[in-house]
Short mmCIF file of C-alpha atoms in Angstrom, two decimals:
data_model
loop_
_atom_site.label_atom_id
_atom_site.label_comp_id
_atom_site.label_asym_id
_atom_site.label_seq_id
_atom_site.Cartn_x
_atom_site.Cartn_y
_atom_site.Cartn_z
CA ILE L 1 0.32 -0.43 -0.21
CA ASN L 2 1.26 3.64 -0.84
CA GLU L 3 1.16 4.91 2.38
CA HIS L 4 1.31 8.53 0.63
CA ALA L 5 -1.95 7.62 -1.08
CA ILE L 6 -3.86 10.16 1.64
CA GLU L 7 -1.18 13.34 1.61
CA GLN L 8 -1.21 12.98 -2.38
CA ALA L 9 -4.70 13.17 -2.66
CA LYS L 10 -5.56 16.07 -0.50
CA GLU L 11 -2.63 17.44 -2.85
CA LEU L 12 -4.79 16.33 -5.86
CA ASP L 13 -7.90 17.88 -4.08
CA LYS L 14 -5.90 21.46 -3.53
CA GLU L 15 -5.06 21.88 -6.81
CA ARG L 16 -8.52 21.43 -8.33
CA GLU L 17 -9.71 23.33 -6.32
CA ASN L 18 -7.20 25.98 -7.24
CA GLY L 19 -8.19 25.21 -11.33
CA GLN L 20 -5.37 23.18 -11.86
CA LEU L 21 -5.32 19.31 -13.50
CA ARG L 22 -2.42 17.88 -14.41
CA GLY L 23 -4.72 15.52 -16.86
CA ARG L 24 -7.99 13.36 -17.41
CA LEU L 25 -6.44 11.14 -14.41
CA HIS L 26 -6.85 13.49 -11.60
CA GLY L 27 -7.28 12.05 -8.57
CA ILE L 28 -8.21 8.96 -9.52
CA PRO L 29 -7.20 5.90 -7.75
CA ILE L 30 -4.98 2.67 -9.65
CA LEU L 31 -3.87 0.18 -8.43
CA VAL L 32 -0.86 -2.24 -10.58
CA LYS L 33 0.30 -5.69 -10.40
CA CYS L 34 3.19 -6.36 -8.60
CA ASN L 35 5.40 -7.25 -11.48
CA ILE L 36 5.15 -3.40 -12.64
CA ASP L 37 7.77 -0.92 -10.83
CA VAL L 38 6.29 1.61 -8.19
CA TYR L 39 8.70 3.72 -6.85
CA GLY L 40 8.56 3.12 -2.85
CA LEU L 41 6.62 -0.01 -2.96
CA PRO L 42 8.98 -3.44 -3.16
CA THR L 43 7.89 -5.52 -7.17
CA THR L 44 8.01 -8.75 -6.25
CA GLY L 45 6.42 -10.49 -8.90
CA GLY L 46 4.18 -12.32 -6.29
CA THR L 47 6.93 -14.39 -4.73
CA LYS L 48 8.47 -13.38 -1.29
CA SER L 49 12.34 -14.27 -3.05
CA LEU L 50 11.95 -10.43 -3.74
CA LYS L 51 10.12 -8.60 -1.16
CA ASP L 52 13.37 -6.31 -0.93
CA ASN L 53 12.71 -5.08 -4.67
CA TYR L 54 12.49 -2.01 -4.67
CA PRO L 55 12.49 0.37 -7.80
CA LYS L 56 14.98 3.12 -8.22
CA GLU L 57 12.30 4.69 -10.49
CA ASN L 58 8.56 4.30 -11.94
CA SER L 59 8.26 1.86 -14.83
CA VAL L 60 6.96 4.32 -17.49
CA VAL L 61 2.92 3.04 -17.43
CA VAL L 62 3.72 3.99 -14.30
CA GLN L 63 5.09 7.86 -14.64
CA GLN L 64 1.81 8.00 -17.32
CA LEU L 65 -0.89 7.80 -15.35
CA ILE L 66 1.62 9.81 -12.64
CA ASP L 67 1.72 12.65 -15.26
CA GLU L 68 -1.92 12.06 -15.34
CA GLY L 69 -2.44 13.43 -12.56
CA ALA L 70 -3.81 9.55 -10.97
CA ILE L 71 -2.86 8.25 -7.39
CA ILE L 72 -0.96 4.44 -7.03
CA LEU L 73 -3.02 3.41 -4.22
CA GLY L 74 -0.77 0.40 -3.87
CA SER L 75 0.17 -2.99 -5.94
CA THR L 76 -1.66 -6.33 -6.38
CA ASN L 77 -1.12 -9.92 -5.68
CA MET L 78 -0.31 -11.99 -8.44
CA SER L 79 0.17 -15.52 -9.74
CA GLU L 80 3.87 -15.89 -8.48
CA LEU L 81 5.90 -14.46 -11.40
CA ALA L 82 2.70 -14.34 -13.22
CA PHE L 83 3.83 -18.53 -13.92
CA SER L 84 -0.57 -19.28 -14.08
CA ALA L 85 -2.97 -18.26 -15.76
CA LYS L 86 -5.52 -20.92 -13.53
CA ASN L 87 -4.95 -19.34 -10.43
CA SER L 88 -3.80 -16.24 -9.15
CA TYR L 89 -2.01 -17.79 -5.79
CA SER L 90 2.23 -16.38 -4.66
CA SER L 91 3.97 -16.89 -1.52
CA TYR L 92 1.91 -13.76 -0.02
CA GLY L 93 -1.19 -16.40 -0.27
CA TYR L 94 -4.49 -17.15 -2.52
CA VAL L 95 -6.63 -14.14 -4.74
CA ARG L 96 -9.82 -15.60 -4.03
CA ASN L 97 -13.32 -14.82 -6.58
CA VAL L 98 -14.92 -11.35 -5.60
CA PHE L 99 -18.31 -13.47 -6.33
CA ASN L 100 -17.66 -16.62 -4.89
CA THR L 101 -14.59 -16.58 -3.28
CA GLU L 102 -14.53 -20.81 -4.39
CA TYR L 103 -14.01 -20.24 -7.48
CA THR L 104 -10.76 -19.27 -8.87
CA PRO L 105 -10.30 -15.42 -9.78
CA TYR L 106 -7.99 -16.67 -12.54
CA GLY L 107 -4.19 -15.22 -13.31
CA SER L 108 -2.34 -14.23 -13.71
CA SER L 109 -3.34 -10.67 -12.95
CA GLY L 110 -6.02 -11.68 -10.48
CA GLY L 111 -5.30 -8.94 -7.62
CA SER L 112 -5.98 -6.50 -9.69
CA ALA L 113 -9.79 -7.73 -11.41
CA VAL L 114 -10.11 -8.93 -7.79
CA ALA L 115 -9.38 -5.49 -6.32
CA VAL L 116 -11.87 -3.23 -8.76
CA THR L 117 -15.10 -5.33 -8.70
CA ALA L 118 -14.36 -5.31 -5.36
CA GLY L 119 -13.89 -1.31 -5.42
CA PHE L 120 -10.49 -0.77 -3.78
CA ALA L 121 -9.70 1.28 -7.32
CA ALA L 122 -11.59 2.80 -10.00
CA ALA L 123 -9.40 0.89 -12.43
CA ALA L 124 -6.26 -1.25 -12.39
CA LEU L 125 -2.86 -2.49 -14.75
CA GLY L 126 -1.84 -5.76 -15.81
CA THR L 127 0.35 -8.18 -17.61
CA ASP L 128 -1.21 -9.99 -20.18
CA THR L 129 1.10 -13.11 -22.26
CA ASN L 130 -1.47 -15.65 -22.70
CA SER L 131 -4.76 -14.50 -20.93
CA SER L 132 -3.34 -12.77 -17.82
CA VAL L 133 -5.23 -9.58 -18.13
CA ARG L 134 -8.13 -10.45 -19.93
CA LEU L 135 -9.03 -14.48 -18.25
CA PRO L 136 -9.63 -12.54 -14.92
CA ALA L 137 -11.49 -9.49 -15.92
CA ALA L 138 -13.78 -11.84 -17.12
CA GLY L 139 -14.09 -13.98 -13.81
CA ALA L 140 -14.66 -10.23 -12.54
CA GLY L 141 -16.97 -8.94 -14.64
CA LEU L 142 -14.86 -6.83 -15.84
CA VAL L 143 -13.37 -5.05 -18.94
CA GLY L 144 -10.09 -6.33 -19.96
CA ILE L 145 -7.88 -4.95 -22.88
CA ARG L 146 -4.53 -7.11 -24.19
CA PRO L 147 -3.20 -4.01 -26.07
CA THR L 148 -1.32 -4.46 -29.26
CA LEU L 149 2.28 -5.54 -28.54
CA GLY L 150 3.83 -2.40 -28.61
CA LEU L 151 2.15 -0.34 -27.83
CA VAL L 152 2.56 0.44 -24.54
CA SER L 153 6.00 0.70 -23.03
CA LYS L 154 7.34 -2.77 -21.15
CA SER L 155 10.07 -0.84 -18.88
CA GLY L 156 9.93 -1.56 -15.38
CA VAL L 157 8.20 -4.35 -16.22
CA ILE L 158 9.43 -7.86 -14.65
CA PRO L 159 9.01 -10.06 -17.76
CA TYR L 160 7.54 -13.31 -18.23
CA ASP L 161 8.27 -13.66 -22.27
CA THR L 162 9.57 -10.62 -23.68
CA GLU L 163 8.07 -11.48 -27.37
CA ARG L 164 4.39 -11.56 -25.86
CA ASP L 165 4.82 -9.26 -22.30
CA THR L 166 2.44 -6.37 -23.19
CA VAL L 167 0.87 -4.43 -19.95
CA GLY L 168 -2.87 -3.81 -20.20
CA VAL L 169 -5.83 -2.17 -18.36
CA ILE L 170 -8.17 -3.58 -15.80
CA SER L 171 -11.67 -1.34 -15.15
CA LYS L 172 -15.60 -1.74 -15.17
CA ASN L 173 -16.60 0.11 -18.48
CA VAL L 174 -14.85 0.06 -21.82
CA SER L 175 -14.78 4.48 -21.67
CA ASP L 176 -12.72 3.98 -18.25
CA ASN L 177 -10.73 1.28 -20.62
CA ALA L 178 -10.01 3.63 -23.30
CA LEU L 179 -9.04 6.54 -21.33
CA LEU L 180 -6.28 4.43 -19.43
CA LEU L 181 -5.07 3.19 -22.24
CA THR L 182 -4.97 6.13 -24.00
CA ALA L 183 -2.65 7.10 -20.51
CA ILE L 184 0.10 4.35 -20.88
CA ALA L 185 -0.03 3.64 -24.84
CA GLY L 186 3.04 5.47 -26.55
CA HIS L 187 6.71 4.80 -28.11
CA ASP L 188 9.57 4.04 -25.48
CA GLU L 189 13.01 4.74 -26.72
CA MET L 190 14.10 2.23 -23.90
CA ASP L 191 11.93 -0.98 -25.01
CA SER L 192 13.30 -2.76 -27.97
CA THR L 193 10.35 -3.83 -28.98
CA SER L 194 8.05 -0.68 -28.06
CA ALA L 195 6.43 0.66 -31.38
CA LYS L 196 6.81 4.17 -33.72
CA LEU L 197 3.22 5.33 -33.67
CA GLU L 198 1.62 8.16 -33.02
CA ASN L 199 -0.14 9.29 -29.66
CA LYS L 200 -3.74 8.46 -30.06
CA ASP L 201 -7.22 9.51 -27.89
CA TYR L 202 -8.98 6.23 -27.73
CA THR L 203 -11.60 7.46 -26.24
CA LYS L 204 -12.67 9.55 -29.70
CA ALA L 205 -13.28 6.05 -30.86
CA LEU L 206 -16.19 5.62 -28.36
CA ILE L 207 -18.48 7.53 -30.54
CA ASN L 208 -21.31 4.97 -32.12
CA ASP L 209 -23.53 1.74 -30.33
CA VAL L 210 -22.62 -1.53 -31.16
CA LYS L 211 -25.81 -2.76 -33.06
CA GLY L 212 -25.78 -5.04 -35.90
CA LEU L 213 -22.18 -5.57 -34.94
CA LYS L 214 -20.70 -8.72 -35.65
CA ILE L 215 -17.64 -10.72 -34.43
#
């Protein structure tokens, strides 16, 4: 848990009162899967062998959220080193399905998904190699996106498979998902797999309903 979250929230509230907004996520609480670097928190990857793994700086995606005004509340449990999509169990314990604790929350981003449905944060970041954002999101009744490879930076993320990993967004609805994806998408010179694409506002695509569409 980010012990400075309340202090940061008060500061952001004062800025809002003075008409100063850092971005469209100003004051919004976000949680982050614990294989993504957050300065001041250990990046454990769900293993106690990394309990003292404190990064020297934020990952690119976390810094992008902070630049937009988000408050990082803390990090969430996951499958240990992202090894399982069937469940989210690490040396820190089990993640439980938010609707039925006897059911699996899926993995490996189960902690992020359960936390959003439980109302701990407005949205969360996870990572997806095969289905590790989308399965937990489905199990928690949420929207999860696996962005196109290279669209989102992987700098400051513990890798599972560098050729298939990507950071993704877990949120309560499509609009929130598009908003966060807009915040974290972009080229990263430090990431060799990052694509050189122009930044887009994905919320602008949310103009039509889905009537008549088929998949």
